[in-house]
CSV table of C-alpha atoms in Angstrom, one decimal:
chain,number,residue,atom,x,y,z
A,1,UNK,CA,0.0,0.0,0.0
A,2,UNK,CA,1.2,3.5,-0.9
A,3,UNK,CA,0.0,6.5,1.1
A,4,UNK,CA,0.1,10.2,0.1
A,5,UNK,CA,-0.5,13.3,2.2
A,6,UNK,CA,0.1,16.9,1.3
A,7,UNK,CA,0.4,19.4,4.1
A,8,UNK,CA,1.7,23.0,4.0
A,9,UNK,CA,3.2,22.4,0.5
A,10,UNK,CA,5.0,19.2,1.5
A,11,UNK,CA,4.0,15.9,-0.1
A,12,UNK,CA,4.8,12.8,2.0
A,13,UNK,CA,4.7,9.4,0.3
A,14,UNK,CA,4.8,6.4,2.5
A,15,UNK,CA,5.6,2.8,1.5
A,16,UNK,CA,3.1,1.2,3.9
A,17,UNK,CA,3.4,-2.5,3.8
A,18,UNK,CA,5.6,-3.0,6.9
A,19,UNK,CA,4.8,-6.8,7.3
A,20,UNK,CA,6.4,-7.3,3.8
A,21,UNK,CA,9.3,-4.8,4.7
A,22,UNK,CA,7.7,-2.5,2.1
A,23,UNK,CA,8.8,-4.8,-0.8
A,24,UNK,CA,7.3,-3.8,-4.1
A,25,UNK,CA,5.2,-5.8,-6.6
A,26,UNK,CA,3.7,-4.5,-9.8
A,27,UNK,CA,0.6,-3.2,-8.1
A,28,UNK,CA,2.7,-1.3,-5.5
A,29,UNK,CA,4.9,0.2,-8.3
A,30,UNK,CA,1.8,1.4,-10.1
A,31,UNK,CA,0.4,2.9,-6.9
A,32,UNK,CA,3.8,4.6,-6.3
A,33,UNK,CA,3.8,6.1,-9.8
A,34,UNK,CA,0.2,7.4,-9.3
A,35,UNK,CA,1.3,9.0,-6.0
A,36,UNK,CA,4.1,10.9,-7.7
A,37,UNK,CA,1.6,12.0,-10.3
A,38,UNK,CA,-0.8,13.2,-7.7
A,39,UNK,CA,1.9,15.0,-5.7
A,40,UNK,CA,3.1,16.9,-8.8
A,41,UNK,CA,0.6,19.7,-8.4
A,42,UNK,CA,0.9,23.5,-8.0
A,43,UNK,CA,1.7,24.4,-4.4
A,44,UNK,CA,3.8,21.3,-3.6
A,45,UNK,CA,7.3,22.7,-2.9
A,46,UNK,CA,9.1,19.6,-1.6
A,47,UNK,CA,8.5,15.8,-1.4
A,48,UNK,CA,9.5,13.2,1.3
A,49,UNK,CA,9.6,9.5,0.6
A,50,UNK,CA,9.7,7.1,3.5
A,51,UNK,CA,8.9,3.6,4.5
A,52,UNK,CA,6.6,2.5,7.4
A,53,UNK,CA,8.0,0.1,10.0
A,54,UNK,CA,11.4,-1.3,10.5
A,55,UNK,CA,12.5,-1.2,6.9
A,56,UNK,CA,12.5,1.4,4.1
A,57,UNK,CA,12.2,-1.1,1.2
A,58,UNK,CA,13.5,-4.7,0.9
A,59,UNK,CA,13.3,-4.5,-2.9
A,60,UNK,CA,11.1,-6.5,-5.2
A,61,UNK,CA,8.5,-8.7,-3.6
A,62,UNK,CA,9.8,-12.0,-4.8
A,63,UNK,CA,7.4,-14.1,-2.7
A,64,UNK,CA,5.0,-14.1,-5.7
A,65,UNK,CA,7.7,-14.6,-8.4
A,66,UNK,CA,7.9,-17.9,-10.3
A,67,UNK,CA,11.6,-17.9,-11.5
A,68,UNK,CA,10.7,-20.3,-14.3
A,69,UNK,CA,8.3,-17.8,-15.9
A,70,UNK,CA,9.6,-14.5,-14.6
A,71,UNK,CA,10.1,-11.8,-17.3
A,72,UNK,CA,12.6,-9.8,-15.4
A,73,UNK,CA,13.4,-7.5,-18.3
A,74,UNK,CA,9.8,-6.5,-18.7
A,75,UNK,CA,9.4,-6.0,-14.9
A,76,UNK,CA,12.4,-3.7,-14.8
A,77,UNK,CA,12.1,-2.0,-18.2
A,78,UNK,CA,8.4,-1.5,-18.2
A,79,UNK,CA,7.6,-1.0,-14.5
A,80,UNK,CA,10.7,0.0,-12.5
A,81,UNK,CA,12.7,2.2,-14.9
A,82,UNK,CA,9.7,4.5,-16.0
A,83,UNK,CA,8.8,5.0,-12.3
A,84,UNK,CA,12.4,5.9,-11.4
A,85,UNK,CA,12.5,8.4,-14.3
A,86,UNK,CA,9.3,9.9,-13.1
A,87,UNK,CA,10.6,10.3,-9.6
A,88,UNK,CA,13.9,11.8,-10.8
A,89,UNK,CA,11.9,14.4,-12.9
A,90,UNK,CA,9.7,15.5,-10.0
A,91,UNK,CA,9.4,19.3,-10.3
A,92,UNK,CA,10.3,20.1,-6.7
A,93,UNK,CA,13.2,19.0,-4.4
A,94,UNK,CA,12.8,15.3,-3.2
A,95,UNK,CA,14.1,13.7,-0.1
A,96,UNK,CA,14.1,10.1,1.3
A,97,UNK,CA,14.4,9.0,4.9
A,98,UNK,CA,15.8,5.5,5.1
A,99,UNK,CA,15.7,3.1,8.0
A,100,UNK,CA,16.4,-0.6,8.2
A,101,UNK,CA,16.8,-2.6,5.0
A,102,UNK,CA,17.2,-0.8,1.6
A,103,UNK,CA,17.9,-3.3,-1.1
A,104,UNK,CA,17.3,-3.9,-4.9
A,105,UNK,CA,14.5,-1.8,-6.1
A,106,UNK,CA,14.5,0.1,-2.8
A,107,UNK,CA,18.0,1.2,-3.7
A,108,UNK,CA,16.7,2.3,-7.0
A,109,UNK,CA,14.2,4.6,-5.3
A,110,UNK,CA,17.1,6.3,-3.7
A,111,UNK,CA,19.0,6.7,-7.0
A,112,UNK,CA,16.0,8.6,-8.3
A,113,UNK,CA,15.7,10.9,-5.2
A,114,UNK,CA,17.5,14.2,-4.9
A,115,UNK,CA,18.7,13.9,-1.3
A,116,UNK,CA,18.9,10.8,0.9
A,117,UNK,CA,19.2,10.7,4.7
A,118,UNK,CA,19.7,7.4,6.4
A,119,UNK,CA,19.5,5.9,9.9
A,120,UNK,CA,23.0,5.2,11.2
A,121,UNK,CA,22.1,1.5,11.5
A,122,UNK,CA,20.3,1.1,8.1
A,123,UNK,CA,21.3,-1.8,6.0
A,124,UNK,CA,22.1,-0.9,2.4
A,125,UNK,CA,23.5,-3.1,-0.4
A,126,UNK,CA,23.1,-5.8,-3.0
A,127,UNK,CA,21.9,-9.2,-1.9
A,128,UNK,CA,21.7,-10.5,-5.5
A,129,UNK,CA,24.7,-12.8,-5.2
A,130,UNK,CA,22.7,-15.3,-3.3
A,131,UNK,CA,19.9,-15.2,-5.9
A,132,UNK,CA,21.9,-15.8,-9.1
A,133,UNK,CA,20.8,-12.4,-10.2
A,134,UNK,CA,22.4,-9.0,-11.0
A,135,UNK,CA,22.1,-5.8,-9.1
A,136,UNK,CA,19.5,-3.7,-10.9
A,137,UNK,CA,17.5,-0.4,-10.6
A,138,UNK,CA,20.5,1.7,-11.2
A,139,UNK,CA,22.5,0.1,-8.4
A,140,UNK,CA,25.6,-0.5,-10.6
A,141,UNK,CA,25.7,3.2,-11.5
A,142,UNK,CA,25.2,4.3,-7.9
A,143,UNK,CA,27.9,2.1,-6.4
A,144,UNK,CA,30.4,2.8,-9.2
A,145,UNK,CA,29.8,6.5,-9.4
A,146,UNK,CA,30.1,7.2,-5.7
A,147,UNK,CA,32.2,4.4,-4.4
A,148,UNK,CA,34.5,3.5,-7.2
A,149,UNK,CA,34.9,0.2,-9.1
A,150,UNK,CA,36.7,-1.8,-6.5
A,151,UNK,CA,34.3,-1.1,-3.7
A,152,UNK,CA,31.3,-1.5,-6.0
A,153,UNK,CA,32.4,-5.0,-7.1
A,154,UNK,CA,33.3,-5.9,-3.5
A,155,UNK,CA,29.7,-5.1,-2.4
A,156,UNK,CA,28.2,-6.9,-5.5
A,157,UNK,CA,30.4,-10.0,-5.3
A,158,UNK,CA,30.0,-10.5,-1.5
A,159,UNK,CA,26.5,-9.3,-0.9
A,160,UNK,CA,27.8,-7.6,2.3
A,161,UNK,CA,25.6,-4.7,3.5
A,162,UNK,CA,26.8,-1.3,4.5
A,163,UNK,CA,25.3,0.5,7.5
A,164,UNK,CA,23.8,3.9,7.0
A,165,UNK,CA,26.7,5.5,8.8
A,166,UNK,CA,29.2,3.7,6.5
A,167,UNK,CA,27.3,4.7,3.4
A,168,UNK,CA,27.5,8.3,4.4
A,169,UNK,CA,31.2,8.2,5.3
A,170,UNK,CA,31.8,6.5,1.9
A,171,UNK,CA,30.0,9.3,0.1
A,172,UNK,CA,27.0,7.2,-1.0
A,173,UNK,CA,24.4,9.3,0.6
A,174,UNK,CA,24.2,12.7,2.3
A,175,UNK,CA,23.7,12.5,6.1
A,176,UNK,CA,23.0,9.9,8.8
A,177,UNK,CA,21.1,10.3,12.0
A,178,UNK,CA,20.3,8.0,14.9
A,179,UNK,CA,17.3,5.9,13.9
A,180,UNK,CA,15.0,7.4,16.5
A,181,UNK,CA,15.8,10.9,15.2
A,182,UNK,CA,15.8,10.3,11.4
A,183,UNK,CA,12.3,11.2,10.5
A,184,UNK,CA,12.2,14.3,12.8
A,185,UNK,CA,15.4,15.7,11.4
A,186,UNK,CA,14.4,14.9,7.8
A,187,UNK,CA,11.0,16.5,8.2
A,188,UNK,CA,12.6,19.7,9.6
A,189,UNK,CA,15.0,19.9,6.7
A,190,UNK,CA,12.3,19.3,4.1
A,191,UNK,CA,10.1,22.0,5.7
A,192,UNK,CA,13.1,24.4,5.5
A,193,UNK,CA,13.7,23.6,1.9
A,194,UNK,CA,9.9,23.9,1.1
A,195,UNK,CA,10.1,27.6,2.2
A,196,UNK,CA,12.9,28.3,-0.3
A,197,UNK,CA,12.8,29.5,-3.9
A,198,UNK,CA,11.3,26.7,-6.1
A,199,UNK,CA,12.6,28.4,-9.3
A,200,UNK,CA,16.2,28.4,-8.1
A,201,UNK,CA,15.9,24.8,-6.9
A,202,UNK,CA,14.6,23.6,-10.3
A,203,UNK,CA,17.4,25.3,-12.1
A,204,UNK,CA,20.1,23.8,-9.8
A,205,UNK,CA,18.4,20.3,-10.0
A,206,UNK,CA,18.6,20.4,-13.8
A,207,UNK,CA,22.2,21.7,-13.9
A,208,UNK,CA,23.4,19.0,-11.4
A,209,UNK,CA,21.6,16.3,-13.6
A,210,UNK,CA,23.4,17.7,-16.7
A,211,UNK,CA,26.8,17.6,-15.0
A,212,UNK,CA,26.1,14.1,-13.9
A,213,UNK,CA,24.7,12.7,-17.2
A,214,UNK,CA,26.5,14.7,-19.8
A,215,UNK,CA,29.8,15.2,-18.0
A,216,UNK,CA,30.0,18.8,-18.9
A,217,UNK,CA,33.2,20.5,-17.8
A,218,UNK,CA,33.9,23.4,-15.5
A,219,UNK,CA,33.6,26.2,-18.0
A,220,UNK,CA,30.5,24.9,-19.7
A,221,UNK,CA,28.9,24.4,-16.3
A,222,UNK,CA,29.9,28.0,-15.4
A,223,UNK,CA,28.3,29.3,-18.5
A,224,UNK,CA,25.1,27.4,-17.7
A,225,UNK,CA,25.2,28.9,-14.2
A,226,UNK,CA,25.6,32.4,-15.7
A,227,UNK,CA,22.6,31.8,-17.9
A,228,UNK,CA,20.6,30.5,-15.0
A,229,UNK,CA,21.4,33.5,-12.9
A,230,UNK,CA,20.3,35.7,-15.7
A,231,UNK,CA,17.0,34.0,-15.9
A,232,UNK,CA,16.5,34.1,-12.1
A,233,UNK,CA,17.3,37.8,-11.9
A,234,UNK,CA,14.1,38.5,-13.7
A,235,UNK,CA,11.9,36.6,-11.2
A,236,UNK,CA,9.9,37.8,-8.2
A,237,UNK,CA,11.8,35.4,-5.9
A,238,UNK,CA,15.1,37.1,-6.9
A,239,UNK,CA,13.7,40.5,-6.1
A,240,UNK,CA,12.2,39.2,-2.8
A,241,UNK,CA,15.4,37.5,-1.7
A,242,UNK,CA,17.6,40.6,-2.3
A,243,UNK,CA,15.0,42.9,-0.7
A,244,UNK,CA,14.7,40.7,2.4
A,245,UNK,CA,18.5,40.6,2.8
A,246,UNK,CA,18.7,44.4,2.6
A,247,UNK,CA,15.8,44.8,5.0
A,248,UNK,CA,17.1,42.2,7.4
A,249,UNK,CA,14.0,40.0,7.3
A,250,UNK,CA,13.1,36.5,6.3
A,251,UNK,CA,12.2,36.2,2.6
A,252,UNK,CA,8.8,34.9,1.5
A,253,UNK,CA,9.3,33.1,-1.8
A,254,UNK,CA,6.4,32.4,-4.2
A,255,UNK,CA,7.9,30.6,-7.3
């Protein structure tokens, strides 16, 4: 089950099948896609994805999979990848709060999220070695890009799991918190970001994606920044931000 609430401009999407460790079947993936569609409405300024219970997401629900007839390519290519692309393109900053197990497709959900905060004792990695299967949902890219080839293959070959604290120290994700404080801290940060300038965030999100995917160099990126600042300088948020700074007050952004 996937739950969605929108409060004060913040969409919160919850993977809510704790007895299954929030593992995802085709129906759950469809519901999650629908939740992102429903959240992408005017007035939503930030999104938080989390899992209910002791795990964030244990990956694909393989309890209903018949390996003799499983079309893994169709499941991933027609169900998972389009969802992750939709998540990555969400028009506002996105965050995930990760506790407990985060494996397989669950890891893919994090690949498609802008900022990831994890519990210090979360369990993150690739258990596929024990299944005769390959890491999927963008996991190879994530591990190689952020950890390097040797560490990526170490995790893939052994199936060993990283703690959340280790994942942050290694540069895989952004911050770690004690498990009991994770959601509170994440919600506080999301609320702070939701009060910021949506237009400026969208431009930075697009530029970071271009640097990542197109490998543009320093001077090309700098020129893109110059263009972005030129665009933003004509917006009401730009005027409000500078005015608030000069008047020594908190800005009220609208874009």
